[in-house]
Each structure stands twice: as structure tokens, then as C-alpha cells.
Coordinates of C-alpha atoms and ligand atoms in Angstrom, one line a residue:
X85 CA 52.6 7.8 8.9
X86 CA 54.6 10.1 11.2
X87 CA 52.6 12.7 13.1
X88 CA 54.0 15.6 15.1
X89 CA 51.9 16.3 18.2
X90 CA 51.8 19.7 19.9
X91 CA 50.1 20.2 23.4
X92 CA 49.8 23.7 24.8
X93 CA 46.4 23.7 26.6
X94 CA 47.6 24.6 30.0
X95 CA 50.9 24.7 31.8
X96 CA 52.9 22.1 30.0
X97 CA 54.4 22.4 26.5
X98 CA 54.5 18.9 25.1
X99 CA 55.8 17.9 21.7
X100 CA 56.1 14.3 20.3
X101 CA 56.6 12.4 17.1
X102 CA 54.4 9.3 16.7
X103 CA 54.9 6.8 13.9
X104 CA 52.1 4.3 13.0
X105 CA 54.7 1.6 12.2
X106 CA 57.2 2.1 14.9
X107 CA 55.2 3.7 17.7
X108 CA 56.5 6.7 19.7
X109 CA 59.7 8.0 18.2
X110 CA 60.4 10.9 20.5
X111 CA 58.7 13.1 23.0
X112 CA 59.6 16.2 25.2
X113 CA 57.7 18.0 27.8
X114 CA 58.5 21.3 29.3
X115 CA 56.7 22.1 32.6
X116 CA 56.0 25.7 33.5
X117 CA 56.1 24.9 37.2
X118 CA 58.7 27.5 38.0
X119 CA 56.7 30.2 36.1
X120 CA 53.6 29.7 38.1
X121 CA 54.8 28.5 41.5
X122 CA 55.1 31.9 43.1
X123 CA 51.5 32.7 42.2
X124 CA 50.2 29.4 43.6
X125 CA 48.3 28.5 40.4
X126 CA 48.4 28.9 36.6
X127 CA 48.6 32.5 35.3
X128 CA 47.1 32.3 31.8
X129 CA 49.0 35.1 30.2
X130 CA 52.3 33.8 31.6
X131 CA 51.4 30.4 30.3
X132 CA 50.8 31.7 26.7
X133 CA 54.1 33.6 26.7
X134 CA 56.1 30.5 27.9
X135 CA 54.5 28.3 25.2
X136 CA 55.6 31.0 22.6
X137 CA 59.2 30.6 24.0
X138 CA 59.2 26.8 24.1
X139 CA 57.1 25.3 21.3
X140 CA 59.5 25.7 18.4
X141 CA 62.7 24.7 20.3
X142 CA 60.8 21.5 21.5
X143 CA 59.8 20.7 17.9
X144 CA 63.4 21.0 16.9
X145 CA 64.4 18.9 19.9
X146 CA 62.0 16.1 19.0
X147 CA 63.1 16.0 15.4
X148 CA 66.7 15.8 16.5
X149 CA 65.9 13.1 19.1
X150 CA 64.3 11.0 16.3
X151 CA 67.2 11.9 13.9
X152 CA 64.6 13.1 11.4
X153 CA 64.0 16.4 9.6
X154 CA 60.7 18.2 8.9
X155 CA 60.5 16.5 5.5
X156 CA 59.9 13.2 7.3
X157 CA 56.7 14.4 9.0
X158 CA 53.5 13.4 7.3
X159 CA 51.0 15.4 9.5
X160 CA 50.6 17.7 12.4
X161 CA 48.2 17.4 15.4
X162 CA 47.7 20.2 17.9
X163 CA 45.4 20.6 20.9
X164 CA 42.7 23.1 20.0
X165 CA 40.5 22.7 23.1
X166 CA 39.4 22.6 25.9
X167 CA 41.9 24.7 27.8
X168 CA 43.2 28.2 28.2
X169 CA 42.4 30.2 25.0
X170 CA 45.7 32.1 24.8
X171 CA 47.7 28.9 25.4
X172 CA 45.7 26.9 22.9
X173 CA 46.2 29.6 20.3
X174 CA 50.0 29.3 20.5
X175 CA 50.1 25.6 19.7
X176 CA 47.4 25.8 17.1
X177 CA 48.9 28.7 15.3
X178 CA 52.4 27.0 15.3
X179 CA 50.9 23.6 14.2
X180 CA 48.6 25.0 11.5
X181 CA 51.3 27.3 10.1
X182 CA 54.0 24.7 10.0
X183 CA 51.6 22.3 8.3
X184 CA 50.9 24.9 5.6
X185 CA 54.6 25.7 5.2
X186 CA 55.5 22.0 4.9
X187 CA 52.6 21.2 2.7
X188 CA 51.2 18.5 4.9
X189 CA 47.7 18.0 6.5
X190 CA 46.9 19.0 10.1
X191 CA 44.2 18.4 12.6
X192 CA 43.0 20.1 15.8
X193 CA 42.7 17.5 18.7
X194 CA 40.3 17.5 21.7
X195 CA 42.6 17.4 24.8
X196 CA 40.4 14.9 26.6
X197 CA 40.3 12.6 23.6
X198 CA 44.1 12.7 23.8
X199 CA 44.0 11.6 27.4
X200 CA 41.3 9.0 26.7
X201 CA 43.2 7.3 23.9
X202 CA 46.6 7.5 25.5
X203 CA 46.5 4.0 27.0
X204 CA 46.0 2.5 23.5
X205 CA 49.3 4.0 22.4
X206 CA 51.4 1.5 24.4
X207 CA 48.9 -1.1 25.9
X208 CA 48.6 -4.3 24.1
X209 CA 45.3 -6.1 24.8
X210 CA 43.1 -3.0 25.1
X211 CA 40.3 -2.8 22.6
X212 CA 37.0 -1.1 22.1
X213 CA 34.5 -0.8 23.8
X214 CA 35.8 0.4 27.2
X215 CA 34.7 2.6 30.0
X216 CA 37.0 5.6 30.7
X217 CA 37.5 7.5 33.9
X218 CA 38.9 10.8 32.9
X219 CA 40.3 12.6 35.9
X220 CA 42.3 15.8 35.4
X221 CA 42.6 19.3 36.7
X222 CA 39.5 20.4 34.7
X223 CA 37.5 17.2 34.2
X224 CA 36.1 14.2 36.1
X225 CA 34.0 12.1 33.7
X226 CA 33.0 8.5 33.2
X227 CA 32.6 7.9 29.5
X228 CA 31.5 4.8 27.5
X229 CA 33.9 4.6 24.5
X230 CA 32.6 2.4 21.7
X231 CA 35.1 3.6 19.2
X232 CA 37.2 6.7 18.5
X233 CA 34.8 9.6 18.4
X234 CA 31.9 7.6 19.8
X235 CA 31.6 8.8 23.3
X236 CA 28.6 8.5 25.7
X237 CA 28.9 10.5 28.9
X238 CA 27.8 8.3 31.8
X239 CA 28.5 10.8 34.6
X240 CA 30.6 13.8 35.6
X241 CA 31.5 16.1 38.4
X242 CA 28.8 18.6 39.2
X243 CA 31.3 21.0 40.7
X244 CA 35.1 20.7 41.2
X245 CA 37.1 18.2 39.1
X246 CA 39.1 15.6 41.2
X247 CA 42.4 17.2 40.3
X248 CA 41.0 20.7 41.2
X249 CA 39.9 19.3 44.6
X250 CA 43.4 17.9 45.1
X251 CA 45.0 21.2 44.2
X252 CA 42.7 23.4 46.3
X253 CA 42.9 21.1 49.4
X254 CA 46.7 21.1 49.0
X255 CA 46.7 24.9 49.0
X256 CA 44.6 25.0 52.1
X257 CA 47.0 22.7 53.9
X258 CA 49.9 25.1 52.9
X259 CA 51.4 22.8 50.3
X260 CA 53.3 24.3 47.3
X261 CA 51.9 24.3 43.7
X262 CA 51.1 21.9 42.0
X263 CA 49.2 20.5 44.9
X264 CA 47.9 17.1 43.7
X265 CA 51.2 15.2 43.6
X266 CA 52.4 17.1 46.8
X267 CA 49.3 16.1 48.7
X268 CA 49.6 12.5 47.6
X269 CA 53.2 12.4 48.7
X270 CA 52.2 13.8 52.2
X271 CA 49.4 11.3 52.4
X272 CA 51.9 8.5 52.3
X273 CA 53.0 9.4 55.9
X274 CA 49.4 9.9 57.1
X275 CA 47.7 7.5 59.5
X276 CA 44.7 5.8 57.8
X277 CA 41.4 6.1 59.7
X278 CA 42.3 8.9 62.1
X279 CA 39.9 11.1 60.1
X280 CA 37.1 9.7 57.9
X281 CA 35.8 12.1 55.2
X282 CA 32.5 11.5 53.4
X283 CA 32.3 9.7 50.0
X284 CA 30.1 12.2 48.2
X285 CA 27.1 11.1 46.2
X286 CA 27.9 7.4 46.6
X287 CA 24.7 6.8 48.7
X288 CA 22.4 7.5 45.7
X289 CA 22.1 6.0 42.3
X290 CA 23.9 7.5 39.3
X291 CA 27.4 8.1 38.1
X292 CA 27.9 11.8 38.9
X293 CA 30.4 13.2 41.3
X294 CA 30.8 16.2 43.6
X295 CA 34.1 17.0 45.2
X296 CA 33.9 20.6 46.3
X297 CA 32.5 19.7 49.8
X298 CA 35.6 17.6 50.5
X299 CA 38.0 20.5 50.6
X300 CA 35.7 22.3 53.1
X301 CA 35.7 19.1 55.2
X302 CA 39.5 19.1 55.1
X303 CA 39.9 22.7 56.1
X304 CA 37.3 22.5 58.9
X305 CA 39.1 19.5 60.3
X306 CA 42.4 21.3 60.0
X307 CA 41.2 24.4 61.8
X308 CA 39.4 22.4 64.5
X309 CA 42.4 20.2 65.3
X310 CA 45.2 22.8 64.7
X311 CA 45.3 24.4 68.1
X312 CA 45.7 21.2 70.1
X313 CA 48.3 19.9 67.5
X314 CA 50.3 23.1 67.9
X315 CA 50.4 22.6 71.6
X316 CA 51.7 19.0 71.3
X317 CA 54.0 19.8 68.3
X318 CA 52.1 17.4 66.0
X319 CA 51.1 19.9 63.3
X320 CA 53.1 18.0 60.6
X321 CA 51.4 14.8 61.5
X322 CA 48.0 16.4 61.4
X323 CA 48.5 17.6 57.9
X324 CA 49.6 14.2 56.8
X325 CA 46.6 12.5 58.4
X326 CA 44.2 15.0 56.7
X327 CA 45.9 14.4 53.4
X328 CA 45.5 10.7 53.9
X329 CA 41.8 11.0 54.8
X330 CA 41.2 13.3 51.8
X331 CA 43.0 11.0 49.3
X332 CA 41.2 7.9 50.7
X333 CA 37.9 9.7 50.2
X334 CA 38.5 10.7 46.6
X335 CA 40.0 7.4 45.7
X336 CA 37.1 5.5 47.3
X337 CA 34.5 7.7 45.6
X338 CA 36.1 7.2 42.2
X339 CA 36.3 3.5 42.8
X340 CA 32.7 3.1 43.8
X341 CA 31.5 4.9 40.7
X342 CA 33.9 3.0 38.4
X343 CA 32.7 -0.3 39.8
X344 CA 29.1 0.8 39.2
X345 CA 29.8 1.9 35.6
X346 CA 31.4 -1.4 34.8
X347 CA 28.4 -3.3 36.2
X348 CA 25.8 -1.1 34.5
X349 CA 27.4 -1.2 31.1
X350 CA 28.6 -4.8 31.3
X351 CA 31.9 -3.6 29.8
X352 CA 34.9 -5.3 31.5
X353 CA 37.6 -2.9 30.4
X354 CA 38.2 0.3 32.4
X355 CA 40.7 3.0 31.2
X356 CA 42.1 5.5 33.7
X357 CA 43.4 8.7 32.2
X358 CA 44.3 12.3 33.0
X359 CA 46.7 13.8 35.5
X360 CA 45.0 12.3 38.6
X361 CA 45.4 8.8 37.1
X362 CA 49.1 9.2 38.0
X363 CA 48.1 8.8 41.6
X364 CA 49.6 5.6 42.9
X365 CA 46.9 4.7 45.4
X366 CA 44.2 5.2 42.8
X367 CA 45.9 2.9 40.4
X368 CA 46.4 0.2 42.9
X369 CA 42.9 0.3 44.4
X370 CA 41.2 0.4 40.9
X371 CA 43.4 -2.4 39.7
X372 CA 42.3 -4.6 42.7
X373 CA 38.7 -3.6 42.4
X374 CA 38.6 -4.4 38.7
X375 CA 40.2 -7.8 39.3
X376 CA 37.4 -8.6 41.8
X377 CA 34.9 -7.6 39.2
X378 CA 36.4 -9.9 36.7
X379 CA 37.4 -6.8 34.7
X380 CA 40.7 -5.2 33.8
X381 CA 42.1 -1.7 34.4
X382 CA 44.3 0.0 31.9
X383 CA 46.3 3.1 32.5
X384 CA 49.1 4.9 30.6
X385 CA 52.6 5.2 32.1
X386 CA 52.6 8.0 34.7
X387 CA 54.4 10.4 32.3
X388 CA 51.6 10.0 29.8
X389 CA 48.9 10.5 32.4
X390 CA 49.7 14.2 32.8
X391 CA 49.7 16.5 29.8
X392 CA 52.0 15.5 27.0
X393 CA 52.4 15.8 23.2
X394 CA 52.5 12.0 22.6
X395 CA 48.8 11.6 23.3
X396 CA 47.9 14.4 20.9
X397 CA 50.1 13.0 18.1
X398 CA 48.4 9.6 18.7
X399 CA 44.8 10.9 18.7
X400 CA 45.6 13.1 15.7
X401 CA 47.0 10.1 13.8
X402 CA 43.7 8.3 14.3
X403 CA 41.8 11.2 12.7
X404 CA 44.3 12.1 10.0
X405 CA 44.3 8.4 9.0
X406 CA 40.5 8.6 8.6
X407 CA 40.9 11.5 6.2
X408 CA 39.9 14.3 8.6
X409 CA 41.6 17.6 7.9
X410 CA 41.7 21.1 9.4
X411 CA 40.8 23.9 7.0
X412 CA 43.4 26.7 6.5
X413 CA 41.6 28.7 9.1
X414 CA 41.6 27.3 12.6
X415 CA 39.8 28.0 15.9
X416 CA 40.3 27.1 19.5
X417 CA 37.7 26.4 22.2
X418 CA 38.0 26.9 25.9
X419 CA 35.0 24.6 26.6
X420 CA 34.2 21.7 24.4
X421 CA 32.0 18.7 25.4
X422 CA 33.6 15.4 24.4
X423 CA 30.2 14.2 23.0
X424 CA 30.3 17.1 20.4
X425 CA 33.3 15.6 18.7
X426 CA 32.9 14.4 15.1
X427 CA 32.7 10.7 14.9
X428 CA 35.2 9.0 12.5
Ligands
KG4_257 O1 45.8 16.1 32.9 P1 46.6 17.1 33.6 O2 48.1 17.1 33.6 O3 46.1 18.5 33.2 C1 44.8 18.8 32.9 O4 44.3 18.5 31.8 O5 44.1 19.3 33.8 O6 46.1 17.0 35.1 C2 46.6 17.8 36.1 C3 45.9 17.5 37.4 C4 46.3 18.5 38.5 O7 45.1 18.8 39.2 C5 47.2 17.7 39.4 O8 47.2 18.1 40.7 C6 46.7 16.3 39.3 O9 46.3 16.2 37.9 N1 47.7 15.3 39.6 C7 47.5 14.5 40.7 C8 48.7 13.6 40.7 N2 49.5 14.0 39.6 C9 48.8 15.0 39.0 N3 46.6 14.3 41.6 C10 46.7 13.4 42.6 N4 47.8 12.6 42.7 C11 48.8 12.7 41.8 N5 49.9 11.9 41.9
ZN258 ZN1 45.2 17.1 30.7

């Protein structure tokens, strides 16, 4: 079965073609970085308009890449939530309409389910059940996954998501949008241990997170140290050292909770997914920690950590294969708890 996947929930237009026999046949991602950079963050209306411009050309591009035509597509999957409503409506309207025109089934996909299943697309050896750490711009969740659609929330952020904390702290340090990868790059030059930030909520039981205090900690440290750094010409070094302290605190906090989740559930497989799972230090540290636990960490290739159409095609294939179908009418959801998803 060949499934066309369409992702338009935020600031990336992603389209892909997944084949259940041959794996991923083609995928293209258009990033809206240039559209939003001058505003320092995503402008929803501009995001929707850009998805309108890019979705159909990317679909044509993916079919050309795979040397196939629309007659070779057996189903269409599109992200229908959570995300920006206008942006979601573009991909959903295009996906649902094409499916009707081509006489094939379609399915709306939960964006986080896409992230969560992404490592299964290419990883051999990963099987259910597993614990998933979902870390993106809008979510930080630990989820027990017993099968597709069977999700138990173990813990989540009570305020900012990890990616959001990266982005906000980067902005406070004067880094360009998108902040997460920029901050991480800067942290590579930072001296470890010059500043030590708290590891929020790790001193109490439970698997919830809180990241909003860390950005305040970062900006307070920056303001306090800035005047003396300016005098000595060390401002660049100061930023890098703060970036390093921030990254270490986030990574350590995520790691402590992942270790706890693996111990509490007794499940020895941990999946890392969502944009922040592209973070190199997080991947390395989690890999080492899981090895110590006698467990194994799985993560998608970095290009499938951030938003893409391949994960949507793949998650959609699971549900289409099980006979799930979208009615002719469709709807999108800006908020959508993962646990509300229909089991298969
Ligand atoms: O999954 P994603 O592409 O979009 C959402 O569903 O939100 O995640 C985007 C988030 C942003 O907050 C971005 O700053 C963060 O992932 N991110 C990173 C890195 N790459 C992306 N954060 C830290 N280090 C990275 N290397
Ligand atoms: Zn995402």
C-alpha cells in the first residue's frame, strides 16, 4: 500500500510517499524559516499562506521523485491536529479533496502520533511496548506505548515545552529564530560548569516537568554577568557558557525522568521523538544512560525528528491498514490529547 503523507501543522510543509513493501519512496520538506525569521517566531497567518503555496508543488515533486503518478497512490494521510488551525486546514483540505478526486481513502493523523511512531519507520529491532519521550516545540511528554493508539500519559510539562524553553532562552540571548538549534550550536563552545542551573522537579517523585523557570534563570544570569563581561570583552563567551548551562540542565532533567520512567514501567525500550530529539547532546546522554540501565534508546534520523511528511504517511498507513477512514467532512483540532486517540 502506498500512502501520501501531508504535514502542515506549523512552519514546515512536509510531503512524503511511504510504501508498506518498499519503505519510504520519497520525501520533501519546505521550511518557512525565511518567512518568519524577521518576526522572531511563527506568524500563523503567514504560515497558512505559505502552506497554500507549497503543498501542491511538493506533492508533484514527491510523485516525480518516486517516478509514480497519482494513480499509484492508495491512500492519503494528513495532519489534522494539534497545531495552528489555519495551517492544519490547508493540508487537511488538500489531502481530503485529493482523496475524493482520486477515489481513494484518507485519514487525519495526530501530529504527535506521527512523531511517536517515526522511529519504527526505519529502525529494525524496535517493538511494542516502549516508553516515548516526546519533546517538541509544543509538547514534552513521557508516554507508555503498548501499541498503536494505546497510549498512557506518564508525565508532561506543566508549563513550557522543552523546545519552547530552548526557543525562548535563545531569543533572550539574542540568537536568531529558530532558537533551539542555534542555542545548541552555541553551547558547543560553552565551558561546562561555569554556571549550574537547576534541574526542575527532579527532587520530587513523579514524571512531570517544568521548564519555564530555566529561561528566567538564564536571563538573570546573563543580566548579572553582562556588565563585567562587557568590560573584559568576554560577552560572546558569556553567552556560550549560559547556553551550555541551559542545555545541560534541560538534558539532565529529561534524562533523570526517562531513567525513572524506564525503571517504573520495567520497559527497556525508550523512544526519543520530536524536534528536540535532534539535539546531539540529548541523544548521546540518553544513549549512555539507557545502556547503563540495561535498556536501549531509539531515535529517528535527525531529519525525521523535526516536522516532516514521512512520519504522517507512516502513521496514516497504520490506521488505513486497520480500516480506519475519514468521512467526507473533516475537521482539525488545535489541541488534542494523545490519549483521546481512537485505538486500532
Ligand atoms: O517537532 P518540531 O519540529 O515541531 C513541533 O512539533 O513543535 O519541534 C520544533 C522544536 C523547536 O522548539 C526547536 O527549537 C526544537 O524543536 N529543536 C531543537 C533542536 N532542533 C530542533 N532544540 C534543541 N536542539 C536542537 N538541535
Ligand atoms: Zn512536531
